[in-house]
XYZ file of C-alpha atoms in Angstrom:
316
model
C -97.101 -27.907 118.899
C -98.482 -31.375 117.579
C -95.638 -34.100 117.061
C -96.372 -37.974 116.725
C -93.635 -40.166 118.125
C -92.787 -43.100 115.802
C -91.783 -46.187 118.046
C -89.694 -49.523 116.890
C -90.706 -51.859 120.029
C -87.744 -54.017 118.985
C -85.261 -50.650 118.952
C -82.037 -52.429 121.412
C -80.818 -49.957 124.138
C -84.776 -49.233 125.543
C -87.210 -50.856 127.394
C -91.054 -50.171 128.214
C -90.415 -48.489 131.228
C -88.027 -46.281 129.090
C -90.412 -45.361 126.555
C -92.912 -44.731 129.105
C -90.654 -42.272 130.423
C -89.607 -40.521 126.983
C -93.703 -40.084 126.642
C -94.078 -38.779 129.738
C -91.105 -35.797 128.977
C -92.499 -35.261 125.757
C -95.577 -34.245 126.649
C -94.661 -31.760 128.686
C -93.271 -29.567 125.638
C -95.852 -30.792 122.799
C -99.554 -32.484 122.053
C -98.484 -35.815 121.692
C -99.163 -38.984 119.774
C -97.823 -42.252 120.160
C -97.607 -44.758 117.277
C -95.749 -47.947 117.621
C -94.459 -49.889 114.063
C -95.482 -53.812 113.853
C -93.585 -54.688 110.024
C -90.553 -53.475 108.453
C -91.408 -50.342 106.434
C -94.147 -49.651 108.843
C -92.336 -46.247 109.946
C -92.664 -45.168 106.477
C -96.824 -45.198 106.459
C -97.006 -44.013 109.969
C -94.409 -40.695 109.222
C -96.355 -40.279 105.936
C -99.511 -39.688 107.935
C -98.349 -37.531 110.508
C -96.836 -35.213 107.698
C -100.439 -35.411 105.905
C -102.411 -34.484 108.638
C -99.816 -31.639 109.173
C -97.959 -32.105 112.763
C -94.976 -30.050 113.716
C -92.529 -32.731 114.337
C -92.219 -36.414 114.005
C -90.091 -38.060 116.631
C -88.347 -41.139 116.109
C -86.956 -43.855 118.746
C -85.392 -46.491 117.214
C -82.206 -47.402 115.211
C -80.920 -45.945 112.293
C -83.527 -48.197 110.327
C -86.257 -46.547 111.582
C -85.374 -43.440 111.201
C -84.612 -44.196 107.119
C -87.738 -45.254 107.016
C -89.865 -42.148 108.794
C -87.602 -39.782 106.301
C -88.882 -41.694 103.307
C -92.474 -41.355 104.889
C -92.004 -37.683 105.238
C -90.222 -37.309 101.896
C -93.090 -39.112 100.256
C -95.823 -36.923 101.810
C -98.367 -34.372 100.345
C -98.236 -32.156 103.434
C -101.289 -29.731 104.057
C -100.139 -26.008 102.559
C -98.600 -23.857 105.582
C -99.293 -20.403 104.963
C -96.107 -18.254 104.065
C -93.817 -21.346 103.788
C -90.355 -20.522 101.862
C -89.170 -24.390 101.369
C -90.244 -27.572 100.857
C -88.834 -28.688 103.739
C -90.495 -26.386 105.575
C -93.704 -28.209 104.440
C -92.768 -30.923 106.067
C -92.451 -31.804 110.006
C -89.074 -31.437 111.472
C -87.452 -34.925 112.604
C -86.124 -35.477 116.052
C -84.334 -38.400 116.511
C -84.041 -40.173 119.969
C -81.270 -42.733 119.764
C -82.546 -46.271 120.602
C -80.169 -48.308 117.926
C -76.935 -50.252 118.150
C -74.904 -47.109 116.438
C -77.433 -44.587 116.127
C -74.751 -42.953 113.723
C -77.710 -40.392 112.204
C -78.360 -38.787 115.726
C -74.738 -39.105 116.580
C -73.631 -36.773 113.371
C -76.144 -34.323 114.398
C -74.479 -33.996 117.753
C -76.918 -35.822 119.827
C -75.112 -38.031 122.887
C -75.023 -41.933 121.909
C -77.685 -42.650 125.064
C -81.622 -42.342 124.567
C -81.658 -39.944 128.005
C -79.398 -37.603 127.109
C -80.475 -37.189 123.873
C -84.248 -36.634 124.604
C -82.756 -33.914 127.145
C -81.103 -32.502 123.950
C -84.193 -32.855 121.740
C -86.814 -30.922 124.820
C -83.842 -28.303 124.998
C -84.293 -27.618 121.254
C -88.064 -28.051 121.237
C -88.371 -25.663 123.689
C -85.672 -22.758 121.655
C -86.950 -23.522 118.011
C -83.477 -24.945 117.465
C -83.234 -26.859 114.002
C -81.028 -27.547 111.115
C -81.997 -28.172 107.301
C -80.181 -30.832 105.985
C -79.779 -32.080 102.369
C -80.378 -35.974 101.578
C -78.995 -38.511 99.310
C -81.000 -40.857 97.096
C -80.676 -44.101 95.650
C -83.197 -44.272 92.381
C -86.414 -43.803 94.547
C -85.508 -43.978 97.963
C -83.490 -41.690 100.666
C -80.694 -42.135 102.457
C -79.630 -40.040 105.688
C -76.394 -40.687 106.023
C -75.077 -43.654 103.914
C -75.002 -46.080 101.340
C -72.740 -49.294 100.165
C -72.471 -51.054 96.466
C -70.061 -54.017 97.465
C -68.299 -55.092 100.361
C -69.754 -53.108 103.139
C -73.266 -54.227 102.254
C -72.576 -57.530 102.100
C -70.733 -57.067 105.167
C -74.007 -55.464 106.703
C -76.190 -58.744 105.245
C -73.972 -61.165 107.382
C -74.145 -59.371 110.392
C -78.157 -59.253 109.798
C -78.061 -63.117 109.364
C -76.476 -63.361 112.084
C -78.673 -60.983 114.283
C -81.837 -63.275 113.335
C -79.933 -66.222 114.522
C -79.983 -64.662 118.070
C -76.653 -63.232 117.927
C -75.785 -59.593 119.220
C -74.540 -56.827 117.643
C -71.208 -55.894 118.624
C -67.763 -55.246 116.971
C -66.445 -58.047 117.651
C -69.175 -59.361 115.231
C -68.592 -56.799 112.820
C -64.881 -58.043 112.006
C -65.663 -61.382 111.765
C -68.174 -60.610 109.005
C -65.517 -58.360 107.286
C -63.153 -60.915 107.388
C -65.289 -63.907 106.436
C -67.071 -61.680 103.300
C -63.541 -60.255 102.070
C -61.509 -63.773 102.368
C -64.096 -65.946 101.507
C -67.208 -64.580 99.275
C -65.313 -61.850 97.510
C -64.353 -61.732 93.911
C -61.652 -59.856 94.420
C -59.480 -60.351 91.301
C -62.325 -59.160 88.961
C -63.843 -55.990 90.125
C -67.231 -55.074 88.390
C -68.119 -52.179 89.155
C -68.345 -48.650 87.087
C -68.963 -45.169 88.108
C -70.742 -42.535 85.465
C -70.958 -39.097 85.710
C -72.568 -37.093 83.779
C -69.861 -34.911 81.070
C -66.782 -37.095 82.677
C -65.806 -40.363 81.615
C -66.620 -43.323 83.638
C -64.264 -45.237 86.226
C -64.289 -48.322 85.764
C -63.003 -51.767 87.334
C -63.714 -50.679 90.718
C -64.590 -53.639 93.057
C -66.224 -51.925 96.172
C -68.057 -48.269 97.078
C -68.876 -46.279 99.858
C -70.769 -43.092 99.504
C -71.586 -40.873 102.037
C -73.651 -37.790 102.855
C -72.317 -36.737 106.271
C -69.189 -37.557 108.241
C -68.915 -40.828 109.866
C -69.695 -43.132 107.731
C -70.378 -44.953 110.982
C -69.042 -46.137 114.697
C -66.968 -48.696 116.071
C -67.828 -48.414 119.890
C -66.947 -44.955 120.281
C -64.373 -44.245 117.644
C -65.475 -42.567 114.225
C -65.114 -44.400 110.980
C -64.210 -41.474 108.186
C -63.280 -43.030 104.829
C -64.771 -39.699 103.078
C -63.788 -36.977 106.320
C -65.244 -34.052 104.303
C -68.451 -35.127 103.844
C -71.247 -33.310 104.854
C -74.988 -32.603 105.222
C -74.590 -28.974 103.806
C -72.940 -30.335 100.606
C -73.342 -33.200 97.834
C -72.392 -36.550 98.074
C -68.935 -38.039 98.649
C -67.703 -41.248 97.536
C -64.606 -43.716 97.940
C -64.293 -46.510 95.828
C -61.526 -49.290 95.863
C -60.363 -50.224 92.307
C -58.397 -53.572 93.589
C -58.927 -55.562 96.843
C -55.377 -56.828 97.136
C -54.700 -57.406 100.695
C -51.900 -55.023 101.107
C -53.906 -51.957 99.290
C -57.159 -52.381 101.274
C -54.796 -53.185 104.392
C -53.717 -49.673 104.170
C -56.550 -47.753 103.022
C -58.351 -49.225 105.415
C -55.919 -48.156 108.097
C -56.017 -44.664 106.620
C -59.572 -44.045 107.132
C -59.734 -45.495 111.016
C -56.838 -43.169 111.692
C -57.159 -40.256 114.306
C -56.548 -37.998 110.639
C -58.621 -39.610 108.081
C -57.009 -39.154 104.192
C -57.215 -42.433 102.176
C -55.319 -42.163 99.099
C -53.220 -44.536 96.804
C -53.658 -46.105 93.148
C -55.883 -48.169 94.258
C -58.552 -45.163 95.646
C -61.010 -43.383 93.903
C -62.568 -40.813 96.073
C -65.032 -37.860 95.069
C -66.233 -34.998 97.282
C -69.201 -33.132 96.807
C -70.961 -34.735 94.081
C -74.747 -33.939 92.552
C -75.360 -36.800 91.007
C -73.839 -40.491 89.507
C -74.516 -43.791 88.722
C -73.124 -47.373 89.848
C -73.787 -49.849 87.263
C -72.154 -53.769 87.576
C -71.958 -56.201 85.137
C -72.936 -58.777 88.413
C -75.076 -58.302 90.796
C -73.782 -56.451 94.094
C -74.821 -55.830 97.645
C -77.059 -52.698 98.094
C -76.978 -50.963 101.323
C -78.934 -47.885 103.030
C -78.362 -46.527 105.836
C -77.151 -49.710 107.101
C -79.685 -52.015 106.306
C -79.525 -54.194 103.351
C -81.952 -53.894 100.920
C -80.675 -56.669 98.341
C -78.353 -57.201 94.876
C -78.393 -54.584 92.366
C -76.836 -54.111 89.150
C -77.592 -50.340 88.423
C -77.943 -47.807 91.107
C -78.607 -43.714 90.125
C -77.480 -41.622 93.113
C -78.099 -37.856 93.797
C -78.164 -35.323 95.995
C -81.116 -33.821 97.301
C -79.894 -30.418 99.236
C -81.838 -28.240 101.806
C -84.221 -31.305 102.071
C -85.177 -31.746 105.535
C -85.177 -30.063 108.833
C -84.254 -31.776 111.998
C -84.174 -31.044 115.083
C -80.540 -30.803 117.069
């Protein structure tokens, strides 16, 4: 079995001696290569030409960054034609993810432990038994998205905390909620929401100010505790979104309550949630925060989601 193992140098919880050690155990169960990212978007190139030269798997250690990037890689490839293939995904290398992030919340939903060792023990266990999963994707206009995206808040949330990170600082909860607080207090026009959602053959919501969608359950982590605003989400199914209409400080108090409860189920007039969706379209009449995966990728004023289904296979 041939696998390439895509390597952020900058991923947080590993060091060289670490990675030297992940090598090491891979090898034993497959021919391995070893390519190391220098740019953002790097991942992308180097997972597009492992899938073109036809490997088995492509491994990932890094954050959840890296790993949005080596899925757009693969998801952009021409793949050499495997005989007797049934899919397109089975055209395709499977994915292995070895945590290395912050959150890591993509390995985490697939059941992998939050720590880089355990996980690659995990990951050689399933090498070694042929043990994978095909999961379905979402995607915003031309890129994919594993596990989440943000029109509003939440990105802009995510764009302080990566302002911050540059200036040295570390990422931690406690950093988080300052953000949170600081973007919904202070840089938030909250009495004038913007936003609209379009489906096709419904009519479209309007006046929302903020929206989460998600393709799996969590949306993320806080530490160790889940963070479910859409519980029923999955890989297996479309997408699933919650939008806030209003951000009136006792309305988002509670919804936001709701969804870091032990029993996840935000409702109220000021909710609009949607489970299992194929496809829709945000569209602002200002510019919002865009967010992938967790990393922010800019303002947008129009944003076509859909769901992609049976789309990749991964290794758990």
């Amino acid at each position: 079995m041939r696998a390439v193992l895509v390597v952020n140098p900058k991923a947080t919880t590993t060091s060289e001696r670490s990675r030297d050690v992940l090598v090491r155990a891979l090898r034993s169960e497959v021919d391995l290569s070893v390519r190391y990212t220098r740019r953002r978007g790097h991942a992308t190139a180097l997972a597009r030409e492992a899938a073109e030269e036809g490997v088995d798997v492509v491994v990932t250690l890094g954050g959840d960054g890296t790993v949005n990037e080596v899925v757009n890689g693969l998801m952009a490839a021409e793949p050499p034609t495997v005989p007797g293939a049934l899919s397109p995904a089975e055209r395709l290398p499977a994915l292995a993810t070895v945590p290395g992030g912050s959150t890591n919340v993509f390995a985490r939903a697939l059941g992998l432990p939050r720590e880089w060792p355990e996980g690659t023990s995990m990951i050689l266990e399933a090498l070694r038994l042929g043990r994978y999963r095909t999961i379905g994707l979402g995607r915003a206009d031309d890129r994919y998205f594993t596990f989440c995206a943000g029109f509003g808040v939440d990105a802009a949330v995510i764009h302080r905390v990566e302002q911050a990170r540059r200036r040295g600082r570390v990422s931690s909860p406690s950093l988080y909620l300052r953000a949170i607080l600081s973007q919904y207090f202070f840089a938030s026009d909250r009495r004038h929401p913007a936003v609209s959602l379009e489906r096709p053959g419904e009519p479209a919501e309007d006046e929302l100010a903020t929206v989460i969608i998600q393709n799996t359950a969590p949306w993320t982590y806080l530490g160790d505790r889940e963070i479910n605003p859409n519980p029923e989400a999955s890989f297996d199914l479309g997408l699933d979104v919650l939008a806030l209409r209003q951000l009136r400080v006792p309305s988002t108090t509670r919804t936001v309550t709701q969804f870091l409860s032990t029993r996840p189920d935000p409702r109220g007039k000021q909710v609009l949630r949607l489970h299992d969706v194929a496809e829709f379209t945000l569209v602002s009449s200002r510019p919002q925060a865009f967010q992938l995966d967790g990393d922010y990728l800019g303002e947008r004023e129009k944003v076509r989601f859909a769901s992609i289904p049976a789309a990749l296979r991964v290794i758990c």
